[in-house]
Short mmCIF file of C-alpha atoms in Angstrom, two decimals:
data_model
loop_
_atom_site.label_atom_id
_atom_site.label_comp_id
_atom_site.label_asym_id
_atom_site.label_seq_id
_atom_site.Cartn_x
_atom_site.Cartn_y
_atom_site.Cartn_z
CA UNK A 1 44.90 -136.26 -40.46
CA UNK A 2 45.36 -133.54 -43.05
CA UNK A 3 42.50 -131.36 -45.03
CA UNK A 4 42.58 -129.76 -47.83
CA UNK A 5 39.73 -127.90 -47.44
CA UNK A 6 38.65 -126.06 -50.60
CA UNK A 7 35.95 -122.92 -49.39
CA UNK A 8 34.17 -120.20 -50.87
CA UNK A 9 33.84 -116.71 -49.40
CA UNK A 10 30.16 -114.44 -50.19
CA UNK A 11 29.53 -112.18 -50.88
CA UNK A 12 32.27 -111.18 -52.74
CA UNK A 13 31.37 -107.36 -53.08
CA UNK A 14 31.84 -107.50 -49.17
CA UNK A 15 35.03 -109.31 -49.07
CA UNK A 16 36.37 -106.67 -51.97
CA UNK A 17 35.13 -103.79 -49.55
CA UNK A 18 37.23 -105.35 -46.59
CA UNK A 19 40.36 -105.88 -48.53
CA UNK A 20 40.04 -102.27 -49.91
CA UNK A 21 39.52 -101.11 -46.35
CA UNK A 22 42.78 -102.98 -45.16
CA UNK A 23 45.01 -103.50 -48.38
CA UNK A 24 48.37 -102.10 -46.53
CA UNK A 25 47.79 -104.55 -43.80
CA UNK A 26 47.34 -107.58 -46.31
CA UNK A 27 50.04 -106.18 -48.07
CA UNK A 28 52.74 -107.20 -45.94
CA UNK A 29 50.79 -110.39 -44.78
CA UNK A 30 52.14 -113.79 -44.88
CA UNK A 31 49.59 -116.38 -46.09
CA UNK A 32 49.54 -117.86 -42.91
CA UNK A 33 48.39 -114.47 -41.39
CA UNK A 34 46.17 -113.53 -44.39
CA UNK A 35 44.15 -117.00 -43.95
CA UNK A 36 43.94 -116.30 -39.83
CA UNK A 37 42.33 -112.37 -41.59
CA UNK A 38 40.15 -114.07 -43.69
CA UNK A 39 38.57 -116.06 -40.83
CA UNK A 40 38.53 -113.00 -38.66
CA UNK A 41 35.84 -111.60 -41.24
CA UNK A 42 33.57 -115.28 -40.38
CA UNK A 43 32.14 -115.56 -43.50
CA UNK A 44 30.24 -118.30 -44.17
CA UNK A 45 30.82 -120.63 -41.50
CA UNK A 46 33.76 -122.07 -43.62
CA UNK A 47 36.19 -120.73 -40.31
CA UNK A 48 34.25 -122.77 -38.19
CA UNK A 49 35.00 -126.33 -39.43
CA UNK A 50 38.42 -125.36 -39.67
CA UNK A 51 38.51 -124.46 -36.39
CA UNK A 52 36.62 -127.15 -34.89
CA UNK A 53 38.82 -129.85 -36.45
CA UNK A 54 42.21 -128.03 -35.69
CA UNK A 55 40.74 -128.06 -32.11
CA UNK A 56 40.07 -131.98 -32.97
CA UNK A 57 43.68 -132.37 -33.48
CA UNK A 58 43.54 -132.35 -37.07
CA UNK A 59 45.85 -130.21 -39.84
CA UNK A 60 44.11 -128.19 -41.77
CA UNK A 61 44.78 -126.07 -44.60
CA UNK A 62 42.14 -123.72 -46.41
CA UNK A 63 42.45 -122.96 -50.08
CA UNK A 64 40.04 -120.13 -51.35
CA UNK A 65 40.03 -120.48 -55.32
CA UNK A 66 38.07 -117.63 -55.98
CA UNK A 67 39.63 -114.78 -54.10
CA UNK A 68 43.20 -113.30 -56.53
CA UNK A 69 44.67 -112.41 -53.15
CA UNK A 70 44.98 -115.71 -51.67
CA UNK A 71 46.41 -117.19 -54.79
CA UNK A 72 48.84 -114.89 -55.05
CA UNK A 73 50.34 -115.38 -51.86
CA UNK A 74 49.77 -119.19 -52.12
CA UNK A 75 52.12 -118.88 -55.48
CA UNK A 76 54.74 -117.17 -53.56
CA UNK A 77 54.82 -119.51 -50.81
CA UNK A 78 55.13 -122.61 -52.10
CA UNK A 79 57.00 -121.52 -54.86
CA UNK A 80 54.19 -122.28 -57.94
CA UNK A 81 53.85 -120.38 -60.93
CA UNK A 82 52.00 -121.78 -63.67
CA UNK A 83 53.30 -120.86 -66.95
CA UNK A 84 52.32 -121.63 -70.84
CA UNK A 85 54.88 -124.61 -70.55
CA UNK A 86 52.59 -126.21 -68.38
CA UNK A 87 50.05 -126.80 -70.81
CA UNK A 88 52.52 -128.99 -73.08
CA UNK A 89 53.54 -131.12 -69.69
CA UNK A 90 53.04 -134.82 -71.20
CA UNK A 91 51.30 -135.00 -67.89
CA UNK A 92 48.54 -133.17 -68.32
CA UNK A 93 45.60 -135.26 -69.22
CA UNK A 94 45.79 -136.53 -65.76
CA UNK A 95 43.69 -132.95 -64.69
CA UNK A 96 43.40 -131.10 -67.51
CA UNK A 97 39.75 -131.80 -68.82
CA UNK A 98 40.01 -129.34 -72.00
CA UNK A 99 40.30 -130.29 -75.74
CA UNK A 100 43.43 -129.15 -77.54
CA UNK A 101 41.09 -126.43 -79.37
CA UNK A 102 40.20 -125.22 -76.37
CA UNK A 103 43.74 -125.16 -75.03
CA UNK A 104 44.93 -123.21 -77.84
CA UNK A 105 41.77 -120.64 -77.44
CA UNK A 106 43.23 -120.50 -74.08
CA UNK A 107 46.43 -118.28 -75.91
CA UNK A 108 43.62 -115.72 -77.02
CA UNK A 109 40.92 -116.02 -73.84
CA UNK A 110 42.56 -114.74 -70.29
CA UNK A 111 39.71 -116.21 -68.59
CA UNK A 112 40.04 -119.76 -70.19
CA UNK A 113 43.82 -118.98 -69.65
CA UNK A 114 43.46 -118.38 -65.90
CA UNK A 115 41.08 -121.54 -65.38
CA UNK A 116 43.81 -123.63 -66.81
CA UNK A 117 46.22 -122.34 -64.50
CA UNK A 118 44.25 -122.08 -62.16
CA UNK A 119 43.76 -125.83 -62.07
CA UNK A 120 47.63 -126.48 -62.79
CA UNK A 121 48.16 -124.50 -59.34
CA UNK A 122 45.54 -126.65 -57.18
CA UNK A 123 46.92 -130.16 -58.92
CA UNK A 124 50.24 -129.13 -58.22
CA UNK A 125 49.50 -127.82 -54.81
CA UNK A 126 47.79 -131.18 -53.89
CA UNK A 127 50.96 -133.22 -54.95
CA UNK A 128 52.81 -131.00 -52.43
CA UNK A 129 50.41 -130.15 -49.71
CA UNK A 130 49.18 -134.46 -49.71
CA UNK A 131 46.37 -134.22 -47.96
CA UNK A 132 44.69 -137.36 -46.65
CA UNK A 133 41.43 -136.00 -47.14
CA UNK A 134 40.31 -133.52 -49.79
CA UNK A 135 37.18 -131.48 -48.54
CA UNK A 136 34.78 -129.32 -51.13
CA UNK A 137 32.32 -126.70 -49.47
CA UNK A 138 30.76 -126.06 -52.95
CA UNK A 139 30.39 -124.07 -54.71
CA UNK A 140 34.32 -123.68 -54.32
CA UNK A 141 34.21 -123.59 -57.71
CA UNK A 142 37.23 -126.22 -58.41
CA UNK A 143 36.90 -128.49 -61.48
CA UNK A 144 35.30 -131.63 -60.26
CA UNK A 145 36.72 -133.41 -63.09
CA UNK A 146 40.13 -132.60 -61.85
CA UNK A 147 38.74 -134.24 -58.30
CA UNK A 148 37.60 -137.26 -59.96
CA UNK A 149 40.91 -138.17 -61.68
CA UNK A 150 42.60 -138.15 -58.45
CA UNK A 151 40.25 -139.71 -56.21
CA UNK A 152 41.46 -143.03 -55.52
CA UNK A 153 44.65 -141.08 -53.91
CA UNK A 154 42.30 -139.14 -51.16
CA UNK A 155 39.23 -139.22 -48.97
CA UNK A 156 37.24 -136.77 -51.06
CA UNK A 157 34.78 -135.75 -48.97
CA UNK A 158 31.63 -132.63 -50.14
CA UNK A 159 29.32 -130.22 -48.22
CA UNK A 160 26.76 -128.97 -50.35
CA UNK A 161 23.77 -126.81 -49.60
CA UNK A 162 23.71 -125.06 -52.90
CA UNK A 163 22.15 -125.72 -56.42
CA UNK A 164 24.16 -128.43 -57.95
CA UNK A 165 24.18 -126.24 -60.91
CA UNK A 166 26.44 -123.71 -59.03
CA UNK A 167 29.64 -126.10 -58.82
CA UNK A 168 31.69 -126.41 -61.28
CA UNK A 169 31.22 -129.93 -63.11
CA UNK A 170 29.58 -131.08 -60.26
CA UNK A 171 29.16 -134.59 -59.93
CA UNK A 172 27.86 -136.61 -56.54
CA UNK A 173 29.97 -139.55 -57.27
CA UNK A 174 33.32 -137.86 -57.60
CA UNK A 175 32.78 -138.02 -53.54
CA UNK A 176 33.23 -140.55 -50.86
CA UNK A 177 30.66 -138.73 -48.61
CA UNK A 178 28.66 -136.04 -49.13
CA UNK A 179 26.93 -133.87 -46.18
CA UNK A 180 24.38 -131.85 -46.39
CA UNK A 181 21.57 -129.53 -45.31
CA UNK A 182 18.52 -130.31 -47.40
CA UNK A 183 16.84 -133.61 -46.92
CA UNK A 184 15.88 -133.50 -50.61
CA UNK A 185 19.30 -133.57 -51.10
CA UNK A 186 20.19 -136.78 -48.89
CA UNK A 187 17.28 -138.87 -50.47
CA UNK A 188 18.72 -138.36 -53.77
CA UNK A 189 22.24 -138.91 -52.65
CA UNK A 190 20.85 -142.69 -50.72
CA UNK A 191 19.07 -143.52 -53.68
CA UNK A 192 22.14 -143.80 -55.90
CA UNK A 193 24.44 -145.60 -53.59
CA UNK A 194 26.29 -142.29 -52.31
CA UNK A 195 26.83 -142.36 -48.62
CA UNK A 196 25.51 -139.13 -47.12
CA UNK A 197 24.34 -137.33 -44.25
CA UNK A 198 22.62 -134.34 -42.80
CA UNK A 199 24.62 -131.80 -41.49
CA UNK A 200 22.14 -129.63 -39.85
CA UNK A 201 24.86 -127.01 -38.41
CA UNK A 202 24.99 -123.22 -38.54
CA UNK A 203 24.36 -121.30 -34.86
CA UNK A 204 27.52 -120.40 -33.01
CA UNK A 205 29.14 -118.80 -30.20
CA UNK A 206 29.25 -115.30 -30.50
CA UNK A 207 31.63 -113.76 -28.02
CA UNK A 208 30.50 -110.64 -27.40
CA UNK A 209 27.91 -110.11 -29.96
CA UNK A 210 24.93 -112.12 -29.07
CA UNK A 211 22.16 -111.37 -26.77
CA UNK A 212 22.59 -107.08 -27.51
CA UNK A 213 20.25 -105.25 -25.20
CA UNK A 214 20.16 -102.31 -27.10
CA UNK A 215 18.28 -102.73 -30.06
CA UNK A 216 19.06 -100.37 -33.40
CA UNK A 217 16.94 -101.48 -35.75
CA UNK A 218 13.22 -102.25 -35.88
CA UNK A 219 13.52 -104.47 -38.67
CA UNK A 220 15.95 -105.69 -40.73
CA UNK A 221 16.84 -108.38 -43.26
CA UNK A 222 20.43 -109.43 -44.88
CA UNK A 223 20.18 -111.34 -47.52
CA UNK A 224 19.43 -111.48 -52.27
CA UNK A 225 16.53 -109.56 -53.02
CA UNK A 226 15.44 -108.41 -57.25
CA UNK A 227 16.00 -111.27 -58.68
CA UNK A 228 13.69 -113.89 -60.49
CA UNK A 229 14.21 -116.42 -57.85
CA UNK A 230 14.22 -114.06 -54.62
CA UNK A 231 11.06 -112.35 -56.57
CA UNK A 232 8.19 -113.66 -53.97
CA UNK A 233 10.73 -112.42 -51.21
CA UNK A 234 11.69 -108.99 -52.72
CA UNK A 235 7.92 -107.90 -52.80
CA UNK A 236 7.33 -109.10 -48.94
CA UNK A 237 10.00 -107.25 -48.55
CA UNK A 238 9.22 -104.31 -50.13
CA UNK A 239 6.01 -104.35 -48.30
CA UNK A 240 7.41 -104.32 -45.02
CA UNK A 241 9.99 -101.59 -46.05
CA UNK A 242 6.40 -99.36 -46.98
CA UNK A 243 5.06 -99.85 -43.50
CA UNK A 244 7.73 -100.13 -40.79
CA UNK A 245 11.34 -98.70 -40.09
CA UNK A 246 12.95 -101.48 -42.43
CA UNK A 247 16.81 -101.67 -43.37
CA UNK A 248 18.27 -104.28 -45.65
CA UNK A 249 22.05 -105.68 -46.43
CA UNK A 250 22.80 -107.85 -49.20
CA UNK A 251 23.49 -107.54 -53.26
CA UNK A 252 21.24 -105.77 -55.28
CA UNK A 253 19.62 -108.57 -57.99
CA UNK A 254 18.73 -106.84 -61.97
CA UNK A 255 15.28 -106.50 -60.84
CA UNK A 256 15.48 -104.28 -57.98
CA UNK A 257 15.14 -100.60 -59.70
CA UNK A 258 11.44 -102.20 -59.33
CA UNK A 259 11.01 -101.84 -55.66
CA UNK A 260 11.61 -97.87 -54.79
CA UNK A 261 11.24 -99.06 -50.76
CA UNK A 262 14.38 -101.28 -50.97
CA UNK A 263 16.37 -98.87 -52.78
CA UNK A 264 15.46 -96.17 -50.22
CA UNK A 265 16.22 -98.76 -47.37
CA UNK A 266 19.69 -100.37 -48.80
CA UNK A 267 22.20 -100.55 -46.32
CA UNK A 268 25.36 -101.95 -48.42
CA UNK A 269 26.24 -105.31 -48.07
CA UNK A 270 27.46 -107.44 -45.39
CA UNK A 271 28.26 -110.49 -43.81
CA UNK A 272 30.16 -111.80 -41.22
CA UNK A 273 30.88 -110.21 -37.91
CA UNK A 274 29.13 -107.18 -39.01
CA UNK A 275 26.35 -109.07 -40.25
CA UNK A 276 25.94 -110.87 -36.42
CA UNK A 277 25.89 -107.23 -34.94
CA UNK A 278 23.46 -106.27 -37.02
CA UNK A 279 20.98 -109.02 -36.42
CA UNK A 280 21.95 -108.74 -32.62
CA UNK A 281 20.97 -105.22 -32.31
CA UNK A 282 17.86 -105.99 -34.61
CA UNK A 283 13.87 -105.97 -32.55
CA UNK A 284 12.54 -108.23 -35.34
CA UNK A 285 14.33 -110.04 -38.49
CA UNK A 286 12.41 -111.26 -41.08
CA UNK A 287 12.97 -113.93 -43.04
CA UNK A 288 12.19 -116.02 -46.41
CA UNK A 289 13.22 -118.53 -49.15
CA UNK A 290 14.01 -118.58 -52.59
CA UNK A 291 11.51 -119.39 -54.81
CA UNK A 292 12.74 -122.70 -55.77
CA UNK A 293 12.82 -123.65 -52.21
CA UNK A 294 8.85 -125.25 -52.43
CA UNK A 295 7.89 -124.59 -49.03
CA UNK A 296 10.83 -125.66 -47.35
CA UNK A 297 13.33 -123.82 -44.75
CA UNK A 298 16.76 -124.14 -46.30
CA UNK A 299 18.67 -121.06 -45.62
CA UNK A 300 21.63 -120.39 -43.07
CA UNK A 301 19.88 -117.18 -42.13
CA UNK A 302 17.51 -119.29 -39.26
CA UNK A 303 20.35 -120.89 -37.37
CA UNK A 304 22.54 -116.90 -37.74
CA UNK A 305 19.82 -115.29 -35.88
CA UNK A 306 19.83 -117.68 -33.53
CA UNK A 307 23.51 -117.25 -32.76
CA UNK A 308 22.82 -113.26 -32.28
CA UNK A 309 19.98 -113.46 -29.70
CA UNK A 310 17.52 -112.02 -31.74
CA UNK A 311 13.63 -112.23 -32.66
CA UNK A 312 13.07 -114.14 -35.63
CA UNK A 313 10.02 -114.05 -38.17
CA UNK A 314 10.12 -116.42 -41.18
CA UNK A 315 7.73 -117.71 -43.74
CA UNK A 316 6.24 -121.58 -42.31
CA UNK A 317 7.95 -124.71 -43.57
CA UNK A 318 6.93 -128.08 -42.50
CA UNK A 319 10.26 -129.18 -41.42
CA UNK A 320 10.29 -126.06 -39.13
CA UNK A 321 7.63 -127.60 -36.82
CA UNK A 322 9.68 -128.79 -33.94
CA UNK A 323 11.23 -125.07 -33.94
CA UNK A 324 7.42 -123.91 -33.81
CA UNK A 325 6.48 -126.19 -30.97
CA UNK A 326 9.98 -124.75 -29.12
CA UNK A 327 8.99 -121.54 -29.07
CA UNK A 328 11.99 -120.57 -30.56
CA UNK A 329 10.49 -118.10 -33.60
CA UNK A 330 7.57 -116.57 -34.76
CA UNK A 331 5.88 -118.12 -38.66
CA UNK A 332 4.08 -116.72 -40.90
CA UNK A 333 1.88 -118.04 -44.32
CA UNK A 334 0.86 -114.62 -46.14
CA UNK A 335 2.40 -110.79 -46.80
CA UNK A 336 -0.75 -109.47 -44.55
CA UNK A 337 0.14 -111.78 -41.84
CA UNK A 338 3.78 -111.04 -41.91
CA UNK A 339 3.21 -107.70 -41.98
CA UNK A 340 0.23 -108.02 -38.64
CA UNK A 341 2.96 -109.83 -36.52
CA UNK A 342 5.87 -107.24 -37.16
CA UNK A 343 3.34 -104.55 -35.77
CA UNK A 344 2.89 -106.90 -32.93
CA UNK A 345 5.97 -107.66 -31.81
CA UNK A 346 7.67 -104.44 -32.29
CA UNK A 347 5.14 -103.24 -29.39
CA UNK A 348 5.29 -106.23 -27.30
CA UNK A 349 8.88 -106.37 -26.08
CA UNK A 350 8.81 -108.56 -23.57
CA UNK A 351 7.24 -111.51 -25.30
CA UNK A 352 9.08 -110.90 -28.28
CA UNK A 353 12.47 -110.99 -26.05
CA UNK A 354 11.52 -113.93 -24.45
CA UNK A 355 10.81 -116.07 -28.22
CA UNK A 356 14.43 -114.66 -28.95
CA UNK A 357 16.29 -115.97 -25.77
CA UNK A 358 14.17 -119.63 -26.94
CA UNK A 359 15.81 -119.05 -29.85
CA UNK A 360 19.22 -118.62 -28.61
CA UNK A 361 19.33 -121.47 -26.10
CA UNK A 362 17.18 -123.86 -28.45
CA UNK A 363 19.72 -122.81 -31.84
CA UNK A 364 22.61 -124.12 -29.31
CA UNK A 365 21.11 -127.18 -28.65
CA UNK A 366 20.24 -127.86 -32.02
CA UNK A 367 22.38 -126.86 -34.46
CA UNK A 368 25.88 -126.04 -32.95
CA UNK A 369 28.30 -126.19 -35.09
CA UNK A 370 30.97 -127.36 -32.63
CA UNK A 371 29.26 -130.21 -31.83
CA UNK A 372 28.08 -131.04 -35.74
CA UNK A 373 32.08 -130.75 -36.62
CA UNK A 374 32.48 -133.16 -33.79
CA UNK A 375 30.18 -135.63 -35.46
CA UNK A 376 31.52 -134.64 -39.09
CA UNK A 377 35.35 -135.69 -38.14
CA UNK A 378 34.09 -139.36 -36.52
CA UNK A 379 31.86 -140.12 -39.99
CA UNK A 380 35.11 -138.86 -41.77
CA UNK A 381 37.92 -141.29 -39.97
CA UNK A 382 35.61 -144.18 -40.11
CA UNK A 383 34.98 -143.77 -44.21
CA UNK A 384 38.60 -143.11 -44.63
CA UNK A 385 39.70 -146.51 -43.03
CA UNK A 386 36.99 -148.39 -44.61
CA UNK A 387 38.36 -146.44 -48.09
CA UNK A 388 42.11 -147.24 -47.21
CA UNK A 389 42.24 -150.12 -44.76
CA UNK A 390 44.41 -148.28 -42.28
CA UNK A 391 43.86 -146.58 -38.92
CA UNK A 392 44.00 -142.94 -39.06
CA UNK A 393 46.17 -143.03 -36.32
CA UNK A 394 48.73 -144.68 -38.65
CA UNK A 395 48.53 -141.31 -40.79
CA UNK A 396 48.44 -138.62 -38.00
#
């Protein structure tokens, strides 16, 4: 089977900072080599599928529409370079969503411009690569209109964690399946006739990183904070960053000139590799949810810490109970109680080292990815020979 496997890469000031670092190395970089980079850097978990599936026996082939670099080299390797000519192609209504005003704006706008050609490069691109199966880890920010016109030619298959607002003319029917991590999310999806399913994945195998005796960093936290939506997170955090040894990683949201204590305490940004060493060689991390989360645990950063071996401490959500009942992390329900367990288990090392190695083995068990891909590929072949009434082994 072929994937076309459209990804996202955050955060971008990090990626930026890593192509800066090593621009005379991607320089000379085919885009074979440049994608192999790219998942060197293990941002996002996006590497992982890919790898799991190649592993599976499956082709795959990542396309990452919002970085310049890997466009450009995609253009000079399979020899496509949108032009204006394109946009008078009798042809393009077939993916081309925009009114003729708007095309003709697109001769005075360079960013309307570039989405146009932009989507003439991933239609033409698809004709070429033919995939059998078209996969979107939103938000990968590729038209879904241009997904929907073409989706009686592929499996077109989403994994969304994010809000639905973030894609870009997101709609749940333009896919055959959906997967997901929020249960919300699947109830929704069931309700209007959308097959779907949890995909509850995110600890892996660090070689070499996890389990890091020596410990750096009291506490630490990588992550949003100063915005409106992080805003009951950015004061915990700022309260923890008045009271303990406290170092944070992550983009700095409008609102953060507010909170002295996390300016003083900004690391940079990270993600990653580097972001696994950090929590690895962290005593405690600390975690919390968005605002808009209402009370439930739906970040990636749980499952992360697991993967490094480290102490975790994280606001309580219900659907963290069988974690709880593990042993596997440390809850908390107010600021004052947050702040009376940090205190705690930065003196008690051996019980706090223990909850971490639960942690570790019960992530694993869980929520390994390798395993999740596993499942991901058999729900995959099955819908694709319901959706085509073929074998996949007719089209490997």
């Amino acid at each position: 089977m072929r994937v076309l496997k459209f990804d996202l890469l955050y955060p971008t000031d990090y990626l930026l900072q890593k192509q800066k670092a090593h621009a005379a190395e991607i320089e000379g970089m085919s885009l074979e080599a440049y994608v192999d980079w790219i998942h060197s850097l293990q941002i996002g978990y996006g590497e992982v599928i890919s790898k799991e599936l190649k592993n599976l026996g499956w082709e795959v082939h990542d396309f990452y529409n919002q970085d310049p670099i890997f466009l450009q080299k995609l253009r000079g390797a399979y020899n496509i370079n949108p032009g204006f000519k394109d946009l008078l192609n009798k042809e393009r209504k077939d993916y081309l969503t925009y009114s003729v005003d708007t095309l003709n704006q697109s001769r005075k706008n360079a960013g309307i411009k570039e989405r146009v050609f932009n989507e003439i490069l991933i239609k033409r691109f698809i004709e070429q690569y033919n995939p059998d199966i078209i996969f979107l880890r939103e938000p990968c920010q590729v038209n879904n209109d241009l997904i929907r016109a073409i989706k009686d030619r592929y499996l077109i298959v989403t994994l969304i964690g994010c809000n639905v607002s973030h894609p870009l003319n997101w709609r749940p029917h333009t896919s055959d399946i959906i997967f997901t991590i929020i249960p919300e999310y699947k109830s929704f999806f069931d309700i209007n006739g959308i097959e779907s399913y949890l995909f509850d994945y995110g600890t892996t195998h660090l070689n070499g990183i996890a389990n890091q005796k020596t410990k750096k960093h009291d506490v630490t936290f990588v992550g949003l904070l100063g915005t409106v939506e992080q805003h009951r997170k950015t004061v915990l955090m700022e309260s923890i960053a008045i009271k303990f040894d406290f170092k944070w990683w992550g983009p700095k949201g409008a609102q953060i000139d507010s909170y002295p204590n996390l300016l003083r305490t900004w690391q940079g940004t990270t993600a990653g590799a580097d972001m696994f060493k950090i929590y690895a060689e962290s005593k405690i991390v600390v975690n919390d949810y968005v605002d808009t989360a209402k009370g439930q645990a739906v970040n990636m950063r749980i499952k992360e810490v697991f993967s490094s071996g480290s102490f975790l401490l994280t606001r309580y959500a219900m659907n963290l109970q069988p974690l709880i009942e593990k042993n596997a992390l440390k809850v908390f329900e107010a600021d004052d109680d947050c702040l009376r367990q940090v205190g705690n288990y930065l003196r008690h090392e051996e019980e706090r080292e223990l909850i971490a190695q639960t942690g570790f083995t019960t992530g694993i068990e869980l929520f390994d990815s390798q395993k999740k891909v596993m499942d991901m590929k058999e729900i995959m072949e099955r819908k694709y020979q319901q959706k085509f009434k073929r074998k996949v082994a007719e089209v490997v």
